[in-house]
XYZ file of N, CA and C in Angstrom:
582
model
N 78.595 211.414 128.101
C 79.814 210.726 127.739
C 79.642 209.232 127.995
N 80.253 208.837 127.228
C 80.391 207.020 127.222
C 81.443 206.530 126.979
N 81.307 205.073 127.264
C 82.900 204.105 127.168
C 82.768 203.287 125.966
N 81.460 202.901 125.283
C 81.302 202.332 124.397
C 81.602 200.260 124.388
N 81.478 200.869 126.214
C 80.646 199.027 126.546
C 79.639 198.969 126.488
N 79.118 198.115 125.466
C 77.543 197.672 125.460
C 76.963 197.263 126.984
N 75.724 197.529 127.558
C 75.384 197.246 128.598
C 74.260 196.036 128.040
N 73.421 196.248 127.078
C 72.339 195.236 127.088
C 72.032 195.619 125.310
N 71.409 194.681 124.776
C 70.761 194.511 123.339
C 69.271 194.977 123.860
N 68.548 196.014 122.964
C 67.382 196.475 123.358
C 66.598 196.320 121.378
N 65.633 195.739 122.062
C 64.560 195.579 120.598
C 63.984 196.142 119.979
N 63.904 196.654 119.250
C 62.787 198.068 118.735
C 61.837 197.291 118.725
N 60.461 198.119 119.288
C 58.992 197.712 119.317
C 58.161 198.151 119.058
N 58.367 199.629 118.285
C 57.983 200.741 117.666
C 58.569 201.743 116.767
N 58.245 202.219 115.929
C 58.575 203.560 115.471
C 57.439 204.615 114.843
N 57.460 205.739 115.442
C 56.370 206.453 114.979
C 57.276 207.907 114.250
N 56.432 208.342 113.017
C 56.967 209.406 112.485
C 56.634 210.978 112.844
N 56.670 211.729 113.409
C 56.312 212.678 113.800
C 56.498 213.834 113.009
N 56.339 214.374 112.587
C 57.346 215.626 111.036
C 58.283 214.873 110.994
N 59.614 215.909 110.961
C 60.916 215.559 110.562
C 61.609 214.489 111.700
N 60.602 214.042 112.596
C 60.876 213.480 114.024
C 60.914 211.923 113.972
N 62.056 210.828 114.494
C 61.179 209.726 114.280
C 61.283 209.126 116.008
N 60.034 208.384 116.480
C 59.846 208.354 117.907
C 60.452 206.697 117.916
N 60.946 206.282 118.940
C 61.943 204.897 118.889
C 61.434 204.478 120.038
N 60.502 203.344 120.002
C 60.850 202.997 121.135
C 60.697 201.250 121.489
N 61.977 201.215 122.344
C 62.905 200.044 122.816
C 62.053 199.319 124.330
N 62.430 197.903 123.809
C 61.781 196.920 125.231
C 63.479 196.581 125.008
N 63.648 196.357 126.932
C 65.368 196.054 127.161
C 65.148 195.627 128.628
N 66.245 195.160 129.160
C 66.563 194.994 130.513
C 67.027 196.537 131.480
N 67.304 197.168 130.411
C 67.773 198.411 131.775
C 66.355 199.876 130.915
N 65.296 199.442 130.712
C 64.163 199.832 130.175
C 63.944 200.981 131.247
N 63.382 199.391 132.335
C 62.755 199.787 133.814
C 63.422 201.086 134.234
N 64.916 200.670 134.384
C 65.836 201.727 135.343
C 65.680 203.175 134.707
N 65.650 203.295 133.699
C 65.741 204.456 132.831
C 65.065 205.791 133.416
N 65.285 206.789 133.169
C 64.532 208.333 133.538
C 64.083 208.969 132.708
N 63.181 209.916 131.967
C 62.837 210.775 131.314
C 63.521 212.106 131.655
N 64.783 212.516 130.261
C 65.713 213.305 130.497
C 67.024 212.809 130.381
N 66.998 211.355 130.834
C 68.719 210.690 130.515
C 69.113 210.091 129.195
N 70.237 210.596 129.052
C 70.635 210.093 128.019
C 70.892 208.622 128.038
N 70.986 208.032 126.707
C 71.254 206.600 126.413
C 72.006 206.676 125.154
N 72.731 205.837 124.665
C 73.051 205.725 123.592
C 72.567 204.475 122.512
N 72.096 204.978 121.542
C 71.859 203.577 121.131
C 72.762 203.389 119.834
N 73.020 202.858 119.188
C 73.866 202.043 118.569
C 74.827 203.263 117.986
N 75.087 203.593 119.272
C 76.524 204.696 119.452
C 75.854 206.330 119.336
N 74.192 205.884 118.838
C 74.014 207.409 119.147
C 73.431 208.091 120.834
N 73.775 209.218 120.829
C 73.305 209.839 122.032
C 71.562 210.424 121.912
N 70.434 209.394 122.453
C 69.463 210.437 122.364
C 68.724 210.131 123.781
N 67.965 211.090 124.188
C 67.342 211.507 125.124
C 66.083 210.724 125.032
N 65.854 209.911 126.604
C 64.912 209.327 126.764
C 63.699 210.274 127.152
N 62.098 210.093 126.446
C 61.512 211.103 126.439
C 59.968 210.484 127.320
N 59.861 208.980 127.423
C 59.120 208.220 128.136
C 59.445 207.138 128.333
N 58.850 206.484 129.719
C 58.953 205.018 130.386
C 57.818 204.349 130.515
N 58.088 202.886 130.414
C 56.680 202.121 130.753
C 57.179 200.937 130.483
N 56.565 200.257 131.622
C 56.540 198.644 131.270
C 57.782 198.154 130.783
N 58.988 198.139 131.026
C 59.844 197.644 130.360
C 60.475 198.312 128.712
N 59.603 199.129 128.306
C 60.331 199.946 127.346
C 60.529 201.399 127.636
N 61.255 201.900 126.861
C 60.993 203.062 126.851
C 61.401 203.729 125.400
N 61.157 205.078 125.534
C 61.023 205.751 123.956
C 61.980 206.951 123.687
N 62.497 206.786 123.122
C 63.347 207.985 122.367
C 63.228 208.949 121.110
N 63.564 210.113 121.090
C 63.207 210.653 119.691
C 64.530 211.313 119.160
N 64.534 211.185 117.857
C 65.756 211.544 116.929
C 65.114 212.334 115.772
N 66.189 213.367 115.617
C 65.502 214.658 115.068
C 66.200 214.236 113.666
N 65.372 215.549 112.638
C 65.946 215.467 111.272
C 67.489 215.170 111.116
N 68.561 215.956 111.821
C 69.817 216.036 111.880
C 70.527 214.720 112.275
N 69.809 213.982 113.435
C 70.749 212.560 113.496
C 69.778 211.641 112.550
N 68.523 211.292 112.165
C 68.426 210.947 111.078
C 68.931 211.126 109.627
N 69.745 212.338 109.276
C 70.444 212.131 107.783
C 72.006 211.797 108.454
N 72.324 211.951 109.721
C 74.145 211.729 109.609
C 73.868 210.210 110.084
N 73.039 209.524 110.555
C 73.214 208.420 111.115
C 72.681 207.190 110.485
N 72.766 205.991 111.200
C 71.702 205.028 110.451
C 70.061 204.794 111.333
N 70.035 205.664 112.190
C 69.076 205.661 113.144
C 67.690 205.430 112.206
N 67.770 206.016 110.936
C 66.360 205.959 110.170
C 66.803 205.105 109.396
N 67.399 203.703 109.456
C 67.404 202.619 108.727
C 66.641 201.454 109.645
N 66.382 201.434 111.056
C 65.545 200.983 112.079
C 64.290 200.200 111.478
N 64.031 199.261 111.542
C 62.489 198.514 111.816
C 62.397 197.969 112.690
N 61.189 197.814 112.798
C 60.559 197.137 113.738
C 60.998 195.739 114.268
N 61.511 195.247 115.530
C 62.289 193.606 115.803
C 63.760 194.221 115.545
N 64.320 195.178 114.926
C 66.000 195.206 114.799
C 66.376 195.264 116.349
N 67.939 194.887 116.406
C 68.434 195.047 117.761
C 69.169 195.872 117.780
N 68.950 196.906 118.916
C 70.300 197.845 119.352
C 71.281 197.614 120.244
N 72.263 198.057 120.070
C 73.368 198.405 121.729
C 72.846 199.757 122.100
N 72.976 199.537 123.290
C 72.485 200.212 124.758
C 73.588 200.362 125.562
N 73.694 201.648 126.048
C 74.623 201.948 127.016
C 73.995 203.627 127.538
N 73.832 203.155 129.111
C 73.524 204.661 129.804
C 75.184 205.347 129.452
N 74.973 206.541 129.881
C 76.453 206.948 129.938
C 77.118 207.113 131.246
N 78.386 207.448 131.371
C 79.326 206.637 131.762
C 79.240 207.532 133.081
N 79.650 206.872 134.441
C 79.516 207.340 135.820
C 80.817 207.591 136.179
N 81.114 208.941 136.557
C 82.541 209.761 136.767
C 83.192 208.849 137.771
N 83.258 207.859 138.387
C 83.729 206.850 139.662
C 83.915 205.440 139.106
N 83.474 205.421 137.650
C 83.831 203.667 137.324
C 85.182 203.953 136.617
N 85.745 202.502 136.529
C 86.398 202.486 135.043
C 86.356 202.703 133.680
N 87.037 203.492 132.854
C 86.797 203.425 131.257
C 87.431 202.320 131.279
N 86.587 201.379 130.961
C 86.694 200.342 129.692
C 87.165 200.274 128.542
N 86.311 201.158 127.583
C 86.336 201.382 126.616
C 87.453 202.629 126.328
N 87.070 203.586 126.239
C 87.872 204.648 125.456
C 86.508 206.018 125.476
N 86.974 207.175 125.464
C 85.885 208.454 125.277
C 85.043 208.464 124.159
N 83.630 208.204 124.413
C 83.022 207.951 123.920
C 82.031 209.038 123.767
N 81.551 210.013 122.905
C 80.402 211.284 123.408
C 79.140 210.449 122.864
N 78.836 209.984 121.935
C 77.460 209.650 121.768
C 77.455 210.164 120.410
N 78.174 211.135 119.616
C 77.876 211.792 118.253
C 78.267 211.365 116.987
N 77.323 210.684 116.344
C 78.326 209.984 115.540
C 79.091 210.822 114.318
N 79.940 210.444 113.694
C 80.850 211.413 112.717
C 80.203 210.966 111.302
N 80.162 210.156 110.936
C 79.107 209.449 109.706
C 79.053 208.132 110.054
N 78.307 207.569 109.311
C 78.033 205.776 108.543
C 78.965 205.069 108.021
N 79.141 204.342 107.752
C 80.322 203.366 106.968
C 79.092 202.077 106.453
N 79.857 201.468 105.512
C 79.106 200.211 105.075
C 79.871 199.289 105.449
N 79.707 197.864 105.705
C 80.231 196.799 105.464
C 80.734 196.440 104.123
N 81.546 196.183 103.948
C 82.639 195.734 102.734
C 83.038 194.220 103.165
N 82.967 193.592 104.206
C 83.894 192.512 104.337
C 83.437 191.779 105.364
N 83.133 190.864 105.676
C 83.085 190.235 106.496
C 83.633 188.618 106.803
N 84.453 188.289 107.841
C 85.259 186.906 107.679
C 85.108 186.267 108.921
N 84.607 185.213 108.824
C 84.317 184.105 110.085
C 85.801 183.450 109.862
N 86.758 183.889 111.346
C 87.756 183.232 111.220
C 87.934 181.926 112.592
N 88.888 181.254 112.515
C 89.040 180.484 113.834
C 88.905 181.067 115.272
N 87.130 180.912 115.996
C 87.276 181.667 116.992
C 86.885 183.034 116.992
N 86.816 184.225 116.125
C 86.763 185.246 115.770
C 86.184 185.610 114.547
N 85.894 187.264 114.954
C 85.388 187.946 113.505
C 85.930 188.834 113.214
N 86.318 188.948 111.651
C 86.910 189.946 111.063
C 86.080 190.953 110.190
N 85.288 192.197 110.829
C 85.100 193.020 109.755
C 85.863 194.131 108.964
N 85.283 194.282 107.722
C 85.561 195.489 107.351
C 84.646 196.567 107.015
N 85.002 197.913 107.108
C 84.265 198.918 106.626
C 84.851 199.967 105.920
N 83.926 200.677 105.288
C 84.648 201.787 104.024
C 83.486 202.706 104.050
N 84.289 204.161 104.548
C 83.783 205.241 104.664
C 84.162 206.474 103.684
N 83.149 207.862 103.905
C 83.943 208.673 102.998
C 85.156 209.493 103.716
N 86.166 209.459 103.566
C 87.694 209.576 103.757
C 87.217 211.363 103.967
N 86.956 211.834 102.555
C 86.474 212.994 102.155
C 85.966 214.581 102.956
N 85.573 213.540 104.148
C 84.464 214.339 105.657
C 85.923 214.471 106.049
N 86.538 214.030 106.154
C 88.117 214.248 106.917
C 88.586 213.530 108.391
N 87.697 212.474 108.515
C 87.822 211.778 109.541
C 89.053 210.796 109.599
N 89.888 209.895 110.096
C 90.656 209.155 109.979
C 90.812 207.915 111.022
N 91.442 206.850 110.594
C 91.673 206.007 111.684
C 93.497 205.573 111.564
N 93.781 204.728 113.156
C 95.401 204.939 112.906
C 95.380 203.309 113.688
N 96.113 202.374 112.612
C 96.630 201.523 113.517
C 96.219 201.066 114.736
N 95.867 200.247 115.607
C 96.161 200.114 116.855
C 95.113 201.104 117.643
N 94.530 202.266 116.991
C 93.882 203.213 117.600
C 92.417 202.933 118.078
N 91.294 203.517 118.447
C 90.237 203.401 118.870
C 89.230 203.897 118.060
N 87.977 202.875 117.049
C 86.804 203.416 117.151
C 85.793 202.731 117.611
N 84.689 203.854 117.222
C 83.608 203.358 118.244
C 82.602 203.226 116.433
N 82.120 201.917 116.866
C 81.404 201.206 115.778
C 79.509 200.641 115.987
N 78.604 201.514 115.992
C 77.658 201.224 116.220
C 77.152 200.993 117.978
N 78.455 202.051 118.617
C 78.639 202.312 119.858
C 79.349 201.366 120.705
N 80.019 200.535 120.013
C 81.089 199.738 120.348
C 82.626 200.478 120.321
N 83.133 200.505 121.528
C 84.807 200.747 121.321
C 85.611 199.601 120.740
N 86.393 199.850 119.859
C 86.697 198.379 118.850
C 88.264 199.161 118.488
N 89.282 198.117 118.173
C 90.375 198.493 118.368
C 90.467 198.461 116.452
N 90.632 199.768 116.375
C 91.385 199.467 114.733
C 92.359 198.100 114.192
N 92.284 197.689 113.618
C 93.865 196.680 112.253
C 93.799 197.301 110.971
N 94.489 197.362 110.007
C 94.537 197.389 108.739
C 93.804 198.518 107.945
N 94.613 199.793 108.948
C 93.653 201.261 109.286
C 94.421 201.845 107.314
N 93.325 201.861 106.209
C 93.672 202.458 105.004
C 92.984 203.687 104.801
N 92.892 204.481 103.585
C 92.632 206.041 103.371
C 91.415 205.994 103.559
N 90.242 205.002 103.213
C 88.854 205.332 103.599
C 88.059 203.796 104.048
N 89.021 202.849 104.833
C 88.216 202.033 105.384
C 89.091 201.426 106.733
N 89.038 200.474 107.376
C 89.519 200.037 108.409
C 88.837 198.431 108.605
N 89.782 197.905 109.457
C 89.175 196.433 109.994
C 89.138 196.153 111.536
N 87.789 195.958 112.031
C 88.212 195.010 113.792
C 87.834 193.796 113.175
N 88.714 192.913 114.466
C 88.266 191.762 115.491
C 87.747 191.898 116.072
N 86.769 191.036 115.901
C 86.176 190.831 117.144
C 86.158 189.424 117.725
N 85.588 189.483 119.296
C 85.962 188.911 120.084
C 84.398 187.585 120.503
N 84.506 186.633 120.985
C 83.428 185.747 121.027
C 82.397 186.626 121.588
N 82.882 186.954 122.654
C 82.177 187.666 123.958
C 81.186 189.019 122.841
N 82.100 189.671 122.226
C 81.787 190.980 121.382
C 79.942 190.819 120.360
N 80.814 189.690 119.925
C 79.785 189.320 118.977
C 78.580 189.057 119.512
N 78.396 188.144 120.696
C 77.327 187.249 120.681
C 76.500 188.503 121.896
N 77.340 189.223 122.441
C 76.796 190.417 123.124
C 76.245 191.785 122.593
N 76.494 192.056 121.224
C 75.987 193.108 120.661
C 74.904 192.768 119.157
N 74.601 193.729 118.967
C 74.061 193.393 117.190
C 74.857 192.914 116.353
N 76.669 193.463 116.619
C 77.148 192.839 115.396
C 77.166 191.612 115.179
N 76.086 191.041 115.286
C 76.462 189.254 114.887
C 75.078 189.599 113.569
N 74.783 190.573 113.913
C 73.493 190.812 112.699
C 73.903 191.556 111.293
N 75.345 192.120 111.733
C 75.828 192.808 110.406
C 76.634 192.384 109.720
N 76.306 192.164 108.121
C 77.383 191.704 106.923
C 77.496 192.796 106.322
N 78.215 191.555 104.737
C 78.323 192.742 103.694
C 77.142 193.806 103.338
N 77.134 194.940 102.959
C 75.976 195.777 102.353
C 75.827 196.524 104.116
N 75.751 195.746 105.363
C 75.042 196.815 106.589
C 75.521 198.251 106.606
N 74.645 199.179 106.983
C 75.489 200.227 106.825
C 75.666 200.547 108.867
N 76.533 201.411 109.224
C 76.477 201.391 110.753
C 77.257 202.680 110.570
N 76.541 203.174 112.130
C 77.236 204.542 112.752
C 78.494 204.312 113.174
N 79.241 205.366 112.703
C 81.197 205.304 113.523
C 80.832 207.074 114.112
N 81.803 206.621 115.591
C 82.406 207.266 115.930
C 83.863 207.930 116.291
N 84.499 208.655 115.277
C 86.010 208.409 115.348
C 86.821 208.630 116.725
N 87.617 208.684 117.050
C 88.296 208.809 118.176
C 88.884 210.266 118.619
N 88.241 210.971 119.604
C 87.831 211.934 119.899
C 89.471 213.377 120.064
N 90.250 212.418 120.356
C 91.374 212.723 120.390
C 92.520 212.496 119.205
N 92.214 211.635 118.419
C 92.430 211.901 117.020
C 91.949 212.625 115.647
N 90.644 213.234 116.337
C 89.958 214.008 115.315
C 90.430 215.538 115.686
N 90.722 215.850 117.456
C 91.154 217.193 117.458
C 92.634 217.191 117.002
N 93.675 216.973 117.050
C 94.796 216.495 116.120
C 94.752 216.767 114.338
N 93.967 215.783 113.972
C 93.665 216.086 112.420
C 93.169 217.374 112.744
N 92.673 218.200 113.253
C 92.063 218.985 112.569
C 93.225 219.977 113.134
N 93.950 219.992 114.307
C 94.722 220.950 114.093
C 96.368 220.682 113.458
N 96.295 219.684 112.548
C 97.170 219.307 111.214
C 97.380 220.185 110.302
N 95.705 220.341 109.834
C 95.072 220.767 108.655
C 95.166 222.468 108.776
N 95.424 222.875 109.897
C 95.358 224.528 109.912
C 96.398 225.139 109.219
């Protein structure tokens, strides 16, 4: 589980293909600390650290989060958000965060306003996911407060701090990025729909 505060930007410095497997692996500041067996999230996904060394370490993502995610859109030098998951004695920050993402969204919009950033994104509605006003998603493993929540897209602000601390200062129009909807609004919709 996670809060979907970024802890650190981690670099990809590798990727190797294994079968249906692709091997990831990240140079970061919380590299060192890391274990073989703990989870991490990287840009909102949950995968299991599988080796350490020197300041990086390596992860692997199977066929299944490679087609729901953007995890196999990765090269070599891209930046991730990083976040261990979350310690039963801190504060949520953020909002419940599992690590799974629900699909991708693209960028549709992007606006450099006074001070701030305004994106947008547009997803498929279709999967049955939703967003509400005022509500919580998690955006490339960012907790980000919904605005201008419509049938298959949504808008954040973001914040100085937000930007210059995560990747999104790397994503425009065309990026595509992992969402995670809000965990407590998806069990709801779904018991709507019964």
């Amino acid at each position: 589980m996670f809060t979907g505060i970024i802890e650190t930007l981690g670099k990809v410095v590798d990727l190797q293909k294994d079968q249906g497997n692709l091997h990831i692996t990240v140079e970061s500041a919380i590299s060192a600390e890391l274990k073989i067996d703990q989870s991490v999230a990287h840009n909102g996904v949950c995968l299991t650290v599988v080796a350490v060394a020197d300041g990086i370490h390596t992860v692997t993502a199977i066929e299944e989060t490679l087609n729901k995610t953007s995890i196999g859109y990765l090269q070599v030098g891209d930046l991730v958000n990083l976040e261990r998951c979350m310690q039963m004695n801190a504060r949520l920050d953020g909002h419940i965060v599992q690590g799974h993402v629900d699909q991708t969204a693209k960028c549709i919009g992007f606006k450099e306003l006074d001070g701030s950033w305004e994106y947008t994104f547009e997803y498929d509605a279709a999967i049955g996911n939703v967003t509400v006003e005022k509500g919580s998603i998690c955006v490339n493993g960012i907790s980000l407060t919904v605005v201008n929540s419509q049938a298959n897209s949504f808008s954040v602000a973001i914040i100085p701090y937000t930007f210059e601390h995560t990747n999104l200062q790397h994503v425009r129009e065309g990026s595509v990025v992992n969402l995670e909807f809000d965990i407590i609004g998806k069990y709801v919709a779904r018991l709507m729909n019964r």
